């Protein structure tokens, strides 16, 4: 694969608090929206590295975690990323995601830790859902919390964005978790200007979300600008799918037809990448990054609107987050 993966040695701008009374700055010093978001994210990444002893970056192989890892490489260039990346593998991933993950870790010279939901099932820590096509998305929480305890991580960085879902809109850059790994939206610390409080007691940890203020469109415009390679699942391709409860699901070893269902083979792409049993596809003709940017700019459906796991209840995401989910 002939990709341009050379990172810039430094962010394009510096993070400063917004001040409506600031003196006029010449136009050639103004930062674009993407430059400001990049600078802010790099600032948060460096704060995590400075404040915590054992941070880790969560990596799923999706666009948000890819952008985070790209930003981390920029933040600490010319040195290596000073913390490991960790993938919580449900065992129901798309093959393309795993192939990309292994290739990308070599490209950015990162240390990868993989922990699997299957190991949690085998050890009796969690129980597989009953029925046909069981989802393991919710089971990741136990695997994640066990891994955080195993390595004594005191901060886990995630690619969640506030525009994704109403529960994630309640998150701050530094999100406190108690000794059980649980999140209480009413027990979060104030974040004034660019000051972040990472203090915690033994057994507690924090989650950090460097790209909180990005939107889906920002992510895609940044990927296009930086020429970041992404998994082929994000581009339109023909795939055998089934329409189920308003969601287009890819058929495969972890997602089989139910009685009365009829398969289709249509051009689709994915806006999010996760457990095959709950990650919905989108009918699309977007074959290039510019097509994806235009498509996202015009859509009126949120990217998680195609996630079957979010449709289980009105508070599905918030309930999982309170238990320790990403």
Coordinates of C-alpha atoms in Angstrom, one line a residue:
X1 CA 0.0 0.0 0.0
X2 CA 1.5 3.3 -1.1
X3 CA 0.3 5.7 1.7
X4 CA 1.7 9.0 2.8
X5 CA 2.2 8.5 6.5
X6 CA 4.9 11.0 7.3
X7 CA 3.8 13.0 10.4
X8 CA 4.5 16.7 10.9
X9 CA 7.1 17.2 13.7
X10 CA 4.8 19.6 15.5
X11 CA 1.2 20.8 15.7
X12 CA 0.4 23.8 13.5
X13 CA -0.8 26.0 16.4
X14 CA -0.7 26.3 20.1
X15 CA -3.7 26.0 22.4
X16 CA -4.8 29.2 24.1
X17 CA -8.1 30.0 25.9
X18 CA -10.6 31.9 23.8
X19 CA -10.8 35.6 24.7
X20 CA -13.3 37.8 23.0
X21 CA -11.3 40.9 24.1
X22 CA -8.0 39.6 22.7
X23 CA -6.1 42.1 20.5
X24 CA -6.5 41.9 16.8
X25 CA -4.3 39.2 15.2
X26 CA -3.2 39.5 11.6
X27 CA -5.1 37.2 9.2
X28 CA -2.0 35.2 8.4
X29 CA -1.8 34.1 12.1
X30 CA -5.4 32.8 12.3
X31 CA -5.8 29.1 12.6
X32 CA -8.3 27.1 10.7
X33 CA -11.0 25.1 12.6
X34 CA -9.0 21.9 11.9
X35 CA -5.8 23.5 13.1
X36 CA -7.5 24.6 16.3
X37 CA -9.0 21.1 16.9
X38 CA -5.6 19.5 16.2
X39 CA -3.8 21.8 18.6
X40 CA -6.4 21.3 21.3
X41 CA -6.2 17.5 21.0
X42 CA -2.4 17.5 21.1
X43 CA -2.5 19.7 24.2
X44 CA -4.8 17.1 25.9
X45 CA -2.6 14.2 24.8
X46 CA 0.5 15.9 26.3
X47 CA -1.4 16.7 29.5
X48 CA -2.2 13.0 29.8
X49 CA 1.4 12.0 29.3
X50 CA 2.5 14.6 31.9
X51 CA -0.1 13.9 34.6
X52 CA -0.4 10.1 34.6
X53 CA 2.1 7.4 35.2
X54 CA 0.5 4.6 33.2
X55 CA -1.8 5.9 30.5
X56 CA -3.1 3.8 27.6
X57 CA -4.8 4.7 24.3
X58 CA -7.8 2.6 23.3
X59 CA -7.8 1.5 19.7
X60 CA -10.6 -0.1 17.8
X61 CA -9.4 0.3 14.2
X62 CA -12.2 2.9 13.6
X63 CA -11.7 6.4 12.2
X64 CA -11.7 8.2 15.6
X65 CA -9.1 6.0 17.1
X66 CA -7.0 6.2 14.0
X67 CA -7.1 10.0 14.1
X68 CA -6.2 9.8 17.8
X69 CA -3.1 7.6 17.1
X70 CA -2.1 10.0 14.3
X71 CA -2.4 12.9 16.7
X72 CA -0.3 11.1 19.3
X73 CA 2.4 10.5 16.8
X74 CA 2.4 14.2 16.0
X75 CA 2.3 15.2 19.6
X76 CA 5.5 13.3 20.6
X77 CA 7.4 13.4 17.3
X78 CA 10.3 12.8 16.7
X79 CA 10.1 10.4 19.6
X80 CA 7.8 7.3 19.8
X81 CA 4.3 7.4 21.2
X82 CA 5.1 7.1 25.0
X83 CA 2.2 4.8 25.9
X84 CA 0.7 1.6 24.5
X85 CA -2.4 1.2 22.5
X86 CA -5.0 -1.4 23.5
X87 CA -7.7 -3.1 21.5
X88 CA -10.6 -4.8 23.3
X89 CA -11.4 -7.5 20.7
X90 CA -15.0 -8.8 20.8
X91 CA -14.1 -11.7 18.4
X92 CA -16.8 -10.4 16.1
X93 CA -14.7 -7.9 14.2
X94 CA -14.6 -7.4 10.5
X95 CA -11.5 -9.1 9.0
X96 CA -10.6 -5.8 7.3
X97 CA -10.4 -4.1 10.7
X98 CA -8.0 -6.6 12.2
X99 CA -5.8 -6.6 9.1
X100 CA -5.7 -2.8 9.2
X101 CA -5.0 -2.7 12.9
X102 CA -1.9 -4.9 12.6
X103 CA -0.6 -3.0 9.6
X104 CA -1.2 0.4 11.2
X105 CA 0.6 -0.5 14.5
X106 CA 3.8 -1.2 12.4
X107 CA 3.3 2.0 10.4
X108 CA 3.3 4.2 13.5
X109 CA 5.7 2.0 15.5
X110 CA 3.3 1.6 18.4
X111 CA 3.1 -1.0 21.1
X112 CA -0.2 -2.9 20.9
X113 CA -2.0 -4.8 23.7
X114 CA -4.9 -7.0 22.8
X115 CA -7.4 -8.4 25.3
X116 CA -10.4 -10.5 24.1
X117 CA -14.0 -10.9 25.2
X118 CA -13.6 -14.6 24.4
X119 CA -11.0 -14.9 27.1
X120 CA -13.4 -13.2 29.5
X121 CA -16.1 -15.7 28.5
X122 CA -13.8 -18.7 28.8
X123 CA -12.8 -17.6 32.3
X124 CA -16.4 -17.2 33.4
X125 CA -16.1 -13.4 33.9
X126 CA -18.9 -12.8 31.4
X127 CA -21.6 -14.9 29.8
X128 CA -22.4 -15.0 26.1
X129 CA -25.9 -13.6 25.3
X130 CA -28.5 -16.3 24.4
X131 CA -30.2 -16.6 21.1
X132 CA -29.1 -16.3 17.5
X133 CA -26.4 -13.8 16.6
X134 CA -25.5 -12.7 20.1
X135 CA -23.8 -9.3 20.4
X136 CA -20.6 -9.0 22.5
X137 CA -20.6 -5.2 22.4
X138 CA -21.8 -4.9 26.0
X139 CA -19.4 -7.6 27.2
X140 CA -16.4 -5.4 26.3
X141 CA -16.9 -3.4 29.6
X142 CA -15.7 -6.3 31.8
X143 CA -12.8 -7.1 29.5
X144 CA -11.7 -3.4 29.5
X145 CA -11.9 -3.0 33.3
X146 CA -10.0 -6.2 33.8
X147 CA -7.3 -5.0 31.5
X148 CA -7.1 -1.6 33.2
X149 CA -6.6 -3.5 36.5
X150 CA -4.2 -6.0 35.0
X151 CA -1.8 -3.2 33.8
X152 CA -2.6 -0.7 36.5
X153 CA -3.5 1.9 33.9
X154 CA -4.5 5.2 35.5
X155 CA -5.8 6.9 32.4
X156 CA -7.5 5.4 29.3
X157 CA -7.8 7.6 26.3
X158 CA -10.8 7.1 24.0
X159 CA -12.0 8.5 20.7
X160 CA -15.5 9.5 21.9
X161 CA -16.9 12.8 20.6
X162 CA -19.6 14.9 22.1
X163 CA -21.6 15.0 18.9
X164 CA -22.0 11.2 18.7
X165 CA -24.7 10.6 21.3
X166 CA -26.4 12.5 24.1
X167 CA -24.7 10.5 26.9
X168 CA -21.3 11.3 25.4
X169 CA -22.2 15.0 25.3
X170 CA -22.0 14.9 29.1
X171 CA -18.4 13.9 29.1
X172 CA -15.5 16.3 29.7
X173 CA -11.9 16.0 28.5
X174 CA -10.9 14.3 31.7
X175 CA -13.7 11.9 32.9
X176 CA -13.4 10.5 36.4
X177 CA -14.0 6.8 37.1
X178 CA -14.4 5.4 40.6
X179 CA -12.6 2.2 41.9
X180 CA -15.2 0.1 40.3
X181 CA -14.6 1.7 36.9
X182 CA -18.0 3.4 37.0
X183 CA -19.0 6.8 35.6
X184 CA -21.3 9.2 37.4
X185 CA -22.2 12.2 35.1
X186 CA -23.0 14.3 38.3
X187 CA -19.6 13.7 39.8
X188 CA -17.4 15.2 37.2
X189 CA -14.7 17.9 37.8
X190 CA -15.0 21.4 36.4
X191 CA -12.7 22.2 33.5
X192 CA -11.9 25.9 33.4
X193 CA -10.0 27.2 30.4
X194 CA -7.3 24.6 29.7
X195 CA -6.8 23.3 33.2
X196 CA -7.4 19.6 33.7
X197 CA -7.4 17.8 37.1
X198 CA -6.0 14.2 36.9
X199 CA -5.7 13.6 40.6
X200 CA -7.0 10.2 41.7
X201 CA -6.7 7.7 44.5
X202 CA -5.3 4.1 44.1
X203 CA -7.8 2.0 42.2
X204 CA -9.4 4.9 40.5
X205 CA -8.7 6.0 37.0
X206 CA -9.7 8.6 34.5
X207 CA -10.8 8.5 30.9
X208 CA -9.5 11.2 28.6
X209 CA -11.2 12.2 25.3
X210 CA -8.8 14.4 23.2
X211 CA -11.2 14.8 20.3
X212 CA -14.3 15.6 22.3
X213 CA -15.0 18.8 20.4
X214 CA -14.6 17.3 16.9
X215 CA -17.6 16.4 14.8
X216 CA -17.9 13.5 12.4
X217 CA -17.3 16.0 9.5
X218 CA -14.2 17.4 11.2
X219 CA -12.8 13.9 11.5
X220 CA -13.3 13.2 7.8
X221 CA -12.0 16.6 6.7
X222 CA -8.9 16.0 8.8
X223 CA -8.4 12.5 7.4
X224 CA -8.7 14.0 3.9
X225 CA -6.3 16.9 4.7
X226 CA -3.7 14.7 6.4
X227 CA -4.1 11.8 3.8
X228 CA -4.4 9.3 6.6
X229 CA -5.0 5.7 5.4
X230 CA -8.2 4.1 6.6
X231 CA -9.8 0.6 6.4
X232 CA -11.5 -0.3 3.2
X233 CA -14.8 -0.7 5.0
X234 CA -15.3 3.0 5.0
X235 CA -15.4 3.1 1.2
X236 CA -18.3 1.9 -0.8
X237 CA -18.1 -1.8 -1.7
X238 CA -20.6 -4.6 -2.5
X239 CA -21.5 -6.8 0.4
X240 CA -24.2 -9.3 1.3
X241 CA -26.4 -7.7 3.9
X242 CA -29.8 -8.1 5.5
X243 CA -32.2 -5.4 6.6
X244 CA -33.2 -5.9 10.2
X245 CA -35.2 -3.6 12.4
X246 CA -34.3 -0.6 10.3
X247 CA -30.6 -1.4 10.3
X248 CA -28.5 -2.8 7.3
X249 CA -26.3 -5.5 8.8
X250 CA -23.5 -7.4 7.1
X251 CA -23.9 -11.1 6.8
X252 CA -21.0 -13.3 7.9
X253 CA -19.9 -15.9 10.4
X254 CA -21.2 -13.8 13.4
X255 CA -24.4 -12.6 11.8
X256 CA -26.6 -15.1 10.1
X257 CA -30.0 -14.9 8.6
X258 CA -33.0 -15.2 10.8
X259 CA -36.1 -17.2 9.7
X260 CA -38.0 -15.2 7.0
X261 CA -35.1 -12.9 6.2
X262 CA -33.9 -12.4 2.6
X263 CA -30.2 -11.4 1.9
X264 CA -29.3 -8.7 -0.6
X265 CA -26.1 -7.7 -2.2
X266 CA -25.8 -4.0 -2.5
X267 CA -23.2 -1.2 -2.5
X268 CA -22.6 -0.1 1.1
X269 CA -20.0 1.5 3.4
X270 CA -19.7 1.8 7.2
X271 CA -19.7 5.1 9.1
X272 CA -18.6 3.3 12.3
X273 CA -16.7 0.0 12.8
X274 CA -17.5 -2.3 15.6
X275 CA -19.1 -5.6 16.5
X276 CA -20.5 -7.1 13.2
X277 CA -23.7 -8.1 15.0
X278 CA -24.7 -4.5 15.7
X279 CA -22.8 -2.2 13.3
X280 CA -25.1 -1.0 10.6
X281 CA -24.0 -0.2 7.0
X282 CA -25.1 2.7 4.9
X283 CA -26.1 2.6 1.2
X284 CA -23.6 4.7 -0.5
X285 CA -21.6 5.4 -3.7
X286 CA -18.7 7.2 -1.8
X287 CA -15.5 5.8 -3.3
X288 CA -13.1 8.6 -2.4
X289 CA -12.5 10.6 0.7
X290 CA -14.0 13.7 -0.9
X291 CA -17.2 11.7 -1.6
X292 CA -17.3 10.7 2.1
X293 CA -16.8 14.3 3.2
X294 CA -19.7 15.5 0.9
X295 CA -21.9 12.6 2.0
X296 CA -21.4 13.3 5.8
X297 CA -21.9 17.1 5.2
X298 CA -25.3 16.4 3.6
X299 CA -26.6 13.6 5.9
X300 CA -29.3 14.2 8.5
X301 CA -28.8 10.8 10.3
X302 CA -26.2 10.6 13.1
X303 CA -23.5 8.0 12.6
X304 CA -24.7 6.0 15.5
X305 CA -28.2 6.0 14.0
X306 CA -27.2 2.7 12.4
X307 CA -26.0 1.0 15.6
X308 CA -28.4 -1.7 16.6
X309 CA -27.0 -1.8 20.2
X310 CA -28.0 1.9 20.7
X311 CA -31.6 1.1 19.8
X312 CA -32.1 -1.3 22.7
X313 CA -33.3 1.5 25.0
X314 CA -33.4 5.3 25.1
X315 CA -30.6 5.3 27.6
X316 CA -28.6 2.4 26.2
X317 CA -25.3 4.2 25.9
X318 CA -25.6 6.1 29.2
X319 CA -26.3 2.8 31.1
X320 CA -23.3 1.1 29.5
X321 CA -21.0 4.1 30.3
X322 CA -22.1 4.1 34.0
X323 CA -20.9 0.5 34.1
X324 CA -17.5 1.4 32.7
X325 CA -18.0 1.3 28.9
X326 CA -15.8 3.5 26.7

